[in-house]
mmCIF file of C-alpha atoms in Angstrom:
data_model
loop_
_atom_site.group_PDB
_atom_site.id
_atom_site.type_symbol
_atom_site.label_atom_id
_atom_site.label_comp_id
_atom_site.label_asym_id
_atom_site.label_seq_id
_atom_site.Cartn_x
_atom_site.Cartn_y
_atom_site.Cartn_z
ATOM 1 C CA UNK A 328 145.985 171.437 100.732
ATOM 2 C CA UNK A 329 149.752 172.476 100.678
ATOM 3 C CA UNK A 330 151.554 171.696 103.221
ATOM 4 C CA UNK A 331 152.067 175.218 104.756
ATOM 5 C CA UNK A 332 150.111 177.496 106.745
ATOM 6 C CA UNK A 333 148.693 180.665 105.301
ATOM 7 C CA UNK A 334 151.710 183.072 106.621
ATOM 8 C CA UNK A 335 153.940 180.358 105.907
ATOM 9 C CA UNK A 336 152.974 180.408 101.695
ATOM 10 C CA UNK A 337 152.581 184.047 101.525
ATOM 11 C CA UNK A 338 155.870 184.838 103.312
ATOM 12 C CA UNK A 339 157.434 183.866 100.208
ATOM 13 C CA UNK A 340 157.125 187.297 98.929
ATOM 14 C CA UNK A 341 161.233 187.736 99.939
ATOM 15 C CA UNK A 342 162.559 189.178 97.520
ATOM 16 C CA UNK A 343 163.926 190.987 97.229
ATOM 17 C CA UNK A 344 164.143 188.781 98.873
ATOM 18 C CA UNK A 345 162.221 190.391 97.213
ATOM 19 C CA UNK A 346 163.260 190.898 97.673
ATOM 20 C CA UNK A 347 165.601 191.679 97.421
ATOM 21 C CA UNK A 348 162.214 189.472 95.146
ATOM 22 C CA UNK A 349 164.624 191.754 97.676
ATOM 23 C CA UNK A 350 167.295 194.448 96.041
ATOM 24 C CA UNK A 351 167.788 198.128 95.281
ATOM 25 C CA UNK A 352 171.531 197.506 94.466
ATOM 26 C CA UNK A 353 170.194 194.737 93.257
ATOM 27 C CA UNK A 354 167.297 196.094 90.940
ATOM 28 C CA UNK A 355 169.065 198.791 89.594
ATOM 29 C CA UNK A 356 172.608 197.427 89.359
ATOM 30 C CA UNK A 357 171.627 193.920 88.074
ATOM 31 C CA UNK A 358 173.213 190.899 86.942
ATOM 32 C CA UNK A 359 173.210 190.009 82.927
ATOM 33 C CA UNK A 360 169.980 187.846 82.739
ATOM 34 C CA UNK A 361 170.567 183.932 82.270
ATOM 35 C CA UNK A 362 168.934 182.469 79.568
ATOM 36 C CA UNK A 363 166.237 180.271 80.815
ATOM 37 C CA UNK A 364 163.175 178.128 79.468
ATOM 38 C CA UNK A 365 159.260 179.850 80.230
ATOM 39 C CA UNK A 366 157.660 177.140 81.830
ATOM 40 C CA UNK A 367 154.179 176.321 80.999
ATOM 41 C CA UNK A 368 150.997 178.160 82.459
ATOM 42 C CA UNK A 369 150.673 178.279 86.582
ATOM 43 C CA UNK A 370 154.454 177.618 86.321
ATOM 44 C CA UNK A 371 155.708 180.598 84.146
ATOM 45 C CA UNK A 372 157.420 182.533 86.704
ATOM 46 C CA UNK A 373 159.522 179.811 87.795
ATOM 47 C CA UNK A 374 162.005 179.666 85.718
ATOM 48 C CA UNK A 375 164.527 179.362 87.703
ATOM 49 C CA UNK A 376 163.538 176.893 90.568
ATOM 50 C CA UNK A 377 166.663 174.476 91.576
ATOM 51 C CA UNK A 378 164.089 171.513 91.881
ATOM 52 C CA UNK A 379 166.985 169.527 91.078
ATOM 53 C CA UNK A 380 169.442 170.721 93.999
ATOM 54 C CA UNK A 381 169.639 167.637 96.267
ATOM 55 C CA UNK A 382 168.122 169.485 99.523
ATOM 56 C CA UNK A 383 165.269 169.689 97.146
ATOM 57 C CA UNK A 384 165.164 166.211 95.666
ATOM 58 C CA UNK A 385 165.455 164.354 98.768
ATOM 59 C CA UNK A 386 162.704 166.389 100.565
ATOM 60 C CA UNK A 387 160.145 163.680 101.593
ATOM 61 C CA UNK A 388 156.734 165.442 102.214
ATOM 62 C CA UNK A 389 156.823 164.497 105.504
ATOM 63 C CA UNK A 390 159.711 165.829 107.673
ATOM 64 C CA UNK A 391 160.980 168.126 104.465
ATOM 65 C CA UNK A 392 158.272 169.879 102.399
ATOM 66 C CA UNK A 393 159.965 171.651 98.728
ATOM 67 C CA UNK A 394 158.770 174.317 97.467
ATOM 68 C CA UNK A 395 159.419 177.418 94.903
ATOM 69 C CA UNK A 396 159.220 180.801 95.128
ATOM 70 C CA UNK A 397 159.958 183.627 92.896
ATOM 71 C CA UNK A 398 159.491 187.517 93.898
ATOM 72 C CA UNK A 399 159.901 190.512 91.455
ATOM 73 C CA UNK A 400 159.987 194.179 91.150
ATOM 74 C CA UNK A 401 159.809 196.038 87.814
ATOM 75 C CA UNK A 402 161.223 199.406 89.324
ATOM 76 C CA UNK A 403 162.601 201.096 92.501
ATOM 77 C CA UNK A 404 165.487 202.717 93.997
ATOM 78 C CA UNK A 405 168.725 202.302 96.360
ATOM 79 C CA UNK A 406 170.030 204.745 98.431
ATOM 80 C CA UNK A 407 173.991 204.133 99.563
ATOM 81 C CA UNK A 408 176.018 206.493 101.608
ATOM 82 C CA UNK A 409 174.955 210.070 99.160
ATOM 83 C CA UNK A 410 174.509 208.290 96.221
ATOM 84 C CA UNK A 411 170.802 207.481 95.106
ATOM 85 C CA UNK A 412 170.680 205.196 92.163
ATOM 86 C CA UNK A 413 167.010 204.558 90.333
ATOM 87 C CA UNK A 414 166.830 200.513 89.848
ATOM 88 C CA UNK A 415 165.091 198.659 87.223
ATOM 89 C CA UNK A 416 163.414 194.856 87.247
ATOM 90 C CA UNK A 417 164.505 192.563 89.936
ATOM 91 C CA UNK A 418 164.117 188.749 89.564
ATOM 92 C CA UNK A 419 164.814 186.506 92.759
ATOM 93 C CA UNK A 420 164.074 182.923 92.872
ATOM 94 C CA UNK A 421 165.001 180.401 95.427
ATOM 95 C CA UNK A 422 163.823 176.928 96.806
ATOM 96 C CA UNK A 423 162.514 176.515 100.163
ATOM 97 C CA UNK A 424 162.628 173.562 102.454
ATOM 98 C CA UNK A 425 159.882 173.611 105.097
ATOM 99 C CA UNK A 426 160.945 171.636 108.378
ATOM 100 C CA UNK A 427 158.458 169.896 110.418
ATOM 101 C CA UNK A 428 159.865 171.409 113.075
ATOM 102 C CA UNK A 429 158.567 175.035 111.709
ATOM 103 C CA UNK A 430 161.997 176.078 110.220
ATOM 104 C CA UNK A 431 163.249 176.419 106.427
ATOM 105 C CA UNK A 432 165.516 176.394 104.623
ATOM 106 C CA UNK A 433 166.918 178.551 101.646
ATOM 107 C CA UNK A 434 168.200 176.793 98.297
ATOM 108 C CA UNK A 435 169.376 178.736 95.748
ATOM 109 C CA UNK A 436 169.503 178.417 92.032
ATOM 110 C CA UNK A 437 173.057 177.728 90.501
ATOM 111 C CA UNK A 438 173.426 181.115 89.108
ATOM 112 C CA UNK A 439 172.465 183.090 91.875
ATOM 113 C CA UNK A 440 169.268 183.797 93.893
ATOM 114 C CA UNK A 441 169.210 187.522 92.305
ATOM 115 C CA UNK A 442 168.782 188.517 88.569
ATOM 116 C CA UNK A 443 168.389 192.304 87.742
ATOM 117 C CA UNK A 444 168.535 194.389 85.052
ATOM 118 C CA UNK A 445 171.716 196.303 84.050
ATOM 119 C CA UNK A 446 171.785 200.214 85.158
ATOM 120 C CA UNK A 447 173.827 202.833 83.906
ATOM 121 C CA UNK A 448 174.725 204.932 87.341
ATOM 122 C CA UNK A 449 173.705 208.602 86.806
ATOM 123 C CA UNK A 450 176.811 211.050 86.662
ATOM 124 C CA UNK A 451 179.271 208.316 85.558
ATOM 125 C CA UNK A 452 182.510 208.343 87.574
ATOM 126 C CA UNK A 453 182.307 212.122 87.787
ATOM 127 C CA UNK A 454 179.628 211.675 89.904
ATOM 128 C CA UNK A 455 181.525 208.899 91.815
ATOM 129 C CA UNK A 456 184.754 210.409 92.247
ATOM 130 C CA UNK A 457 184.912 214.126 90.999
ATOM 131 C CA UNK A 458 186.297 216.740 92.111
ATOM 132 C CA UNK A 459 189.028 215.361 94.022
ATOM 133 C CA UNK A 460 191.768 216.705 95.974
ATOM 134 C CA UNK A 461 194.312 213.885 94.812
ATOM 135 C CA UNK A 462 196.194 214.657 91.977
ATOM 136 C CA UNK A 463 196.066 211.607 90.152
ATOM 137 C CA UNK A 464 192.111 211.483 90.597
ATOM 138 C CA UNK A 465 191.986 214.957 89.368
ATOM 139 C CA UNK A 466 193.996 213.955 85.946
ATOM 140 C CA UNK A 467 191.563 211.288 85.484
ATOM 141 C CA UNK A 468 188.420 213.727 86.151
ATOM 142 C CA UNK A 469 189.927 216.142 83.370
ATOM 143 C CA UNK A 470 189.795 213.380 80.773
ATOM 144 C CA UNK A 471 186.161 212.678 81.432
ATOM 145 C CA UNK A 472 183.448 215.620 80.922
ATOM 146 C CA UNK A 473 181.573 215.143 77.715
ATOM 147 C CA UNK A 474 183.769 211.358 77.375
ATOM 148 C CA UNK A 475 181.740 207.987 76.636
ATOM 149 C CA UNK A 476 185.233 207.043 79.686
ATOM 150 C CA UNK A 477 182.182 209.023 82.327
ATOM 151 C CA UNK A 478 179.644 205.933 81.938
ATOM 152 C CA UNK A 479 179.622 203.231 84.804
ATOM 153 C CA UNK A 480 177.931 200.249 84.572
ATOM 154 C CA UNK A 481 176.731 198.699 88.288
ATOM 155 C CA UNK A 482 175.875 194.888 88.253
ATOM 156 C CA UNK A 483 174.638 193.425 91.450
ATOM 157 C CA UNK A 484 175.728 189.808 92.059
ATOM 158 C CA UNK A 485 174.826 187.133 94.528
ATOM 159 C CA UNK A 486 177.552 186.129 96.916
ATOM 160 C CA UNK A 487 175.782 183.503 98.655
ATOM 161 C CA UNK A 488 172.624 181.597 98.863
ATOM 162 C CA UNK A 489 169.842 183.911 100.761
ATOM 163 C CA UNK A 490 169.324 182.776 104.442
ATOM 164 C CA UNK A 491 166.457 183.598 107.456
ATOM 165 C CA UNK A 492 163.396 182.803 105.171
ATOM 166 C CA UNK A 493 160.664 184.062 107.498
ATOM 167 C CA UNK A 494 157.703 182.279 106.388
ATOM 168 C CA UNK A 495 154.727 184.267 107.853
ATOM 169 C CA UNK A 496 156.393 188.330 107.063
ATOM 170 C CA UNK A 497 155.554 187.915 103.425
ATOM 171 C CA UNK A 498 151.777 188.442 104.235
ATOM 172 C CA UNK A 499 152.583 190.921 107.171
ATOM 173 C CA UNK A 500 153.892 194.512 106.898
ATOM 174 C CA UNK A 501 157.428 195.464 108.618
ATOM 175 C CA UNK A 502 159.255 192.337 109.564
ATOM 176 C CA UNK A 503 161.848 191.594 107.404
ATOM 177 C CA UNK A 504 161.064 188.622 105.106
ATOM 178 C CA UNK A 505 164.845 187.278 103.585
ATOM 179 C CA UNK A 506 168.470 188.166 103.920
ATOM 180 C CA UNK A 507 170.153 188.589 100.793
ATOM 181 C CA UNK A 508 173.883 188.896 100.209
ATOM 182 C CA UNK A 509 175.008 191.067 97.630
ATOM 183 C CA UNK A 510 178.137 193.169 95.904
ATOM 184 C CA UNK A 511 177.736 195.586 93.650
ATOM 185 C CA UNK A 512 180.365 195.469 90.335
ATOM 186 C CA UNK A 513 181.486 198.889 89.546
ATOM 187 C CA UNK A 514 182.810 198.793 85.820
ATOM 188 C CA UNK A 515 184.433 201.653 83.798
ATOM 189 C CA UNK A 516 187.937 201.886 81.706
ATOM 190 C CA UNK A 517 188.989 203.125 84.832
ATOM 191 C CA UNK A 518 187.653 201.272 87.830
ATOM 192 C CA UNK A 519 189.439 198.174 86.425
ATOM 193 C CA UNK A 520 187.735 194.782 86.590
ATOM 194 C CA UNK A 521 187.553 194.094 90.162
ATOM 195 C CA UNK A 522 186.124 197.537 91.407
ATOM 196 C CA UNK A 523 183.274 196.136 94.302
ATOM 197 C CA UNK A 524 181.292 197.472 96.725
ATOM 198 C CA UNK A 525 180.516 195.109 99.398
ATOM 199 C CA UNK A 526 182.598 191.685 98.887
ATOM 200 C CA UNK A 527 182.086 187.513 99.159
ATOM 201 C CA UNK A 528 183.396 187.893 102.587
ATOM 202 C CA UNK A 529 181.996 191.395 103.750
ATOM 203 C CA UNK A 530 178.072 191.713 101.702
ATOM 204 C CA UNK A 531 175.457 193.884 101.585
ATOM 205 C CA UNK A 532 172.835 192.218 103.443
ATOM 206 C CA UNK A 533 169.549 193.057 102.310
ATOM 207 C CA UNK A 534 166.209 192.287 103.985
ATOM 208 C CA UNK A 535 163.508 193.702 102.435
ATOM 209 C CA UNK A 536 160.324 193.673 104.457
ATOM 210 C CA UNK A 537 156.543 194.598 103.216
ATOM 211 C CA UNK A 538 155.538 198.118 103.826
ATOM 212 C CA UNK A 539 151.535 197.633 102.931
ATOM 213 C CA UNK A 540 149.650 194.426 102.991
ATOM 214 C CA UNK A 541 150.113 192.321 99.581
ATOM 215 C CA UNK A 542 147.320 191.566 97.231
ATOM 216 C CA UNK A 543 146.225 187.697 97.959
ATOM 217 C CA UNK A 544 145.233 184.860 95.384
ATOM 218 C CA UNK A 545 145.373 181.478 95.174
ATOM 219 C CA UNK A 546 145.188 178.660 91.843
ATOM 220 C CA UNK A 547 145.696 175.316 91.766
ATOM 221 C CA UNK A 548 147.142 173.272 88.592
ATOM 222 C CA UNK A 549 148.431 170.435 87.021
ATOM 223 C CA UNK A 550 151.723 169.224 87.522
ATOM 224 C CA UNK A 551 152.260 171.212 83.743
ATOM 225 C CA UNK A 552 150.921 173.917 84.915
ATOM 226 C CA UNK A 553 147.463 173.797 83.451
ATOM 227 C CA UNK A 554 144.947 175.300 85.568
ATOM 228 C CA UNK A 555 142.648 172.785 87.183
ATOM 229 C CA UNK A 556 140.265 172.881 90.210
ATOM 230 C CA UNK A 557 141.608 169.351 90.923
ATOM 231 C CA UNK A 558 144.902 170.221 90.251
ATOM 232 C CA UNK A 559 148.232 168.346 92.731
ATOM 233 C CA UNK A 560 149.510 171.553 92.526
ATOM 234 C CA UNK A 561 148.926 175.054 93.796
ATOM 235 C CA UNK A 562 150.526 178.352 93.442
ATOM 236 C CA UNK A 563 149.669 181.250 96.064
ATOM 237 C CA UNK A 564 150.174 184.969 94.526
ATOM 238 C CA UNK A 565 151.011 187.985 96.788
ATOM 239 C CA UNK A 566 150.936 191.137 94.614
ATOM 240 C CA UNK A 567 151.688 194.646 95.221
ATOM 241 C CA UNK A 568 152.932 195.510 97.768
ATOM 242 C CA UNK A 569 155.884 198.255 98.211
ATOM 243 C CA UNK A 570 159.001 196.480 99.864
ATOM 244 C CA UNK A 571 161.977 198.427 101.736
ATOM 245 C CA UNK A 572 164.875 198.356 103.634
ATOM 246 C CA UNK A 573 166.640 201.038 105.336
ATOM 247 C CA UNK A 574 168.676 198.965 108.027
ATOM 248 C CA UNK A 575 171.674 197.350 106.073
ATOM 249 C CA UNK A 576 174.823 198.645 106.469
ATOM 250 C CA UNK A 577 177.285 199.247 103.009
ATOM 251 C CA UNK A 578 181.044 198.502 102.977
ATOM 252 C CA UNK A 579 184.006 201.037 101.227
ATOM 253 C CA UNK A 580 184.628 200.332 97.412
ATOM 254 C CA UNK A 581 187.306 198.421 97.070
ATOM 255 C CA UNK A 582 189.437 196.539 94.164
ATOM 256 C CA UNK A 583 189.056 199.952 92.195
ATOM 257 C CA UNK A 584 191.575 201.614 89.666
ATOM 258 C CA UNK A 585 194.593 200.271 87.266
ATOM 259 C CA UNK A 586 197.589 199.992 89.957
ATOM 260 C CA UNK A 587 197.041 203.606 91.803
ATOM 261 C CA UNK A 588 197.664 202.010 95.116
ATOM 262 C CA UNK A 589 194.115 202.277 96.439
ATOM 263 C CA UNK A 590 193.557 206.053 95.422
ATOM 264 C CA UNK A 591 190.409 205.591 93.334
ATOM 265 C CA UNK A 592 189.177 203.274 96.448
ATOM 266 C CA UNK A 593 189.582 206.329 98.271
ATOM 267 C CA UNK A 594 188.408 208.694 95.919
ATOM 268 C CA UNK A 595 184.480 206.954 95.168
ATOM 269 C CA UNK A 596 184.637 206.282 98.833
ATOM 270 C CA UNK A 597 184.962 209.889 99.786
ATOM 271 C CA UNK A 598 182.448 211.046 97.591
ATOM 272 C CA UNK A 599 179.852 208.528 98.097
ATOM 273 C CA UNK A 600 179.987 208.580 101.513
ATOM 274 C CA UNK A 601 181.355 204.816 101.822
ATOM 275 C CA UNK A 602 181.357 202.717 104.047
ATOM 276 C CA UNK A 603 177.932 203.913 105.200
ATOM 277 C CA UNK A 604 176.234 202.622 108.621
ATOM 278 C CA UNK A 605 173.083 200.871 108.840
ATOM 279 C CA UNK A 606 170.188 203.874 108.523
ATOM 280 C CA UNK A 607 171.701 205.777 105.991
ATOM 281 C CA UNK A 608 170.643 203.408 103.256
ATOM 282 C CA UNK A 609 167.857 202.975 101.905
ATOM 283 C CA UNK A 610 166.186 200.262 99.334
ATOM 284 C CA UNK A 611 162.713 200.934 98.002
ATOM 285 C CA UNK A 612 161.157 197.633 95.871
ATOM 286 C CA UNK A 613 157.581 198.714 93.778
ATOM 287 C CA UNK A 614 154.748 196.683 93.032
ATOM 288 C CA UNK A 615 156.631 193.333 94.248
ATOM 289 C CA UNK A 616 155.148 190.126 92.720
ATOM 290 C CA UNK A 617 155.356 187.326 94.609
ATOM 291 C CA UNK A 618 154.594 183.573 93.890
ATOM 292 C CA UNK A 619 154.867 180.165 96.007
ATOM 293 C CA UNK A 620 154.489 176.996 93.865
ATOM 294 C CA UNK A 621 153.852 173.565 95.925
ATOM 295 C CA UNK A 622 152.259 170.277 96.216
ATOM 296 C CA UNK A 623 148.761 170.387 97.460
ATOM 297 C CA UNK A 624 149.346 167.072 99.977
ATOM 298 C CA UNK A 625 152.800 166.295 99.427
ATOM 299 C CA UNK A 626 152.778 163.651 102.214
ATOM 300 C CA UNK A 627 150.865 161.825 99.606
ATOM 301 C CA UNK A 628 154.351 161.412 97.669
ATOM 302 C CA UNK A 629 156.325 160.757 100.569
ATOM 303 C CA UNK A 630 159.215 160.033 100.537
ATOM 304 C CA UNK A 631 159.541 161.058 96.888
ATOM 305 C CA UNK A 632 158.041 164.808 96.987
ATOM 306 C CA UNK A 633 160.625 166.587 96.005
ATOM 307 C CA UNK A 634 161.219 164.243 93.313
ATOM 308 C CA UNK A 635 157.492 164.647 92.522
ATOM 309 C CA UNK A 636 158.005 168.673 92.444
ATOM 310 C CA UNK A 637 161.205 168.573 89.957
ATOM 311 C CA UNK A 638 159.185 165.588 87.620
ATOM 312 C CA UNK A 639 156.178 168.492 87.511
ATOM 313 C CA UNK A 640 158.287 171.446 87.216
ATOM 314 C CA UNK A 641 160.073 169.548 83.829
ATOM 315 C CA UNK A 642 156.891 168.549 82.506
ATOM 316 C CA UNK A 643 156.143 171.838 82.357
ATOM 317 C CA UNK A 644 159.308 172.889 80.475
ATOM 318 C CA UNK A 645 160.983 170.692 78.454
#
């Protein structure tokens, strides 16, 4: 069998990390998608694995067990400061290194642990910033109603690879299952091109946690990914389940406006509510789909597992 306990393969359900699959800001303000090849059968959701990172490769089977896990959401919302913003699909995918010792650790994919689906925030920058007591903000909020200038466009971006992979919360209910750090881009005509909330240095930290008992299954497969009984390979499946966090904190807005010295900052930040304190946020993640991918025995490839997982995982895409 795999070399991980039952809580241990079902905690992969993070996501947003969920998690984040964990990642309200995350679902509904999402980076563009990366192009990326559908792996064959048991493998299909892994499309973004980073079996070739070298924490990965040079896991042995023994001391350092590789494995991949993906979590999704299709739908859900974020809550920061006043603002609620409906998200859309979520896509986080990471590598995990189980330690002998009972640890892990968190690998992420070269383009970022998170991919989400672009969101249009409702209200556009009137919503964000209008009415305003500062004259400049209230020239700008003339020019908008009925203007295509209103839209805003949020993309959440990873600023970091996730971190505290808890491998046994992903079958239990309220203990948080990944951190995720995040910043949300803010983009409109007016915002500039380096409007954020949350920042490299300062993130939103998200750690989504289970809120009903996932849906279990199990398969087993080829190294391909064709389904086999007798397979080297198997893939656990935690479906379901509603994921939320309403503990992370959100930084001010910052980076915002053409050269007005900070005002717009001040302005979205005023009428948002930003920064916010943790418990007046709020991420909700629906119907998460979570999937662990690992070698049944992979002391039987020792030292070479993790270059056993990355030969599999290519077999079944290229």
């Amino acid at each position: 069998m795999m070399r991980f306990s039952l809580g241990t393969r079902v905690a992969t359900t993070a996501t947003a990390t969920a998690l984040g699959t964990a990642l309200g800001v995350f679902a509904s303000m999402g980076t563009a998608t990366a192009a990326a090849a559908v792996p064959n059968g048991e493998w299909a959701p892994f499309t973004r694995c980073p079996v070739d990172a070298p924490a990965m490769l040079t896991a042995d089977g023994l001391a350092k067990t590789p494995q991949c896990v993906v979590s999704t959401s299709p739908n859900g919302s974020i809550k920061l400061g006043r603002t609620t913003v409906p998200t859309g699909r979520t896509n986080l995918q990471i590598g995990v290194v189980q330690n002998s010792d009972g640890t892990s650790s968190v690998v992420a994919p070269s383009g970022g642990a998170l991919i989400a689906d672009s969101a249009t925030v409702p209200g556009g920058l009137l919503g964000l910033m209008c009415p305003s007591d500062i004259p400049a903000i209230t020239d700008i909020c003339e020019q908008l109603s009925d203007s295509s200038l209103n839209k805003i466009t949020a993309t959440v971006e990873s600023v970091g690879a996730p971190y505290d992979f808890d491998q046994t919360a992903g079958i239990l209910t309220d203990k948080p299952i990944v951190a995720i750090p995040v910043r949300i881009h803010l983009e409109n005509p007016f915002l500039g091109k380096k409007c954020y909330i949350g920042t490299a240095a300062k993130p939103i930290v998200l750690r989504p946690k289970n809120l009903q008992f996932p849906e279990f299954g199990m398969s087993f497969f080829h190294g391909d990914g064709t389904v086999a009984d007798d397979g080297e390979m198997s893939r656990v499946n935690l479906t379901g389940a509603t994921q939320n966090d309403n503990a992370f904190a959100v930084p001010g807005a910052s980076g915002c406006g053409l050269g007005l010295l900070g005002l717009i900052d001040a302005a979205v930040n005023a009428k948002t509510g930003l920064p916010s304190a943790s418990g007046n946020n709020n991420l909700t993640l629906n119907n998460t789909q979570t999937h662990l991918a690992g070698l049944n025995a992979p002391g039987t490839f020792a030292p070479d597992a993790g270059k056993r997982l990355a030969q599999n995982w290519h077999s079944a895409v290229d």
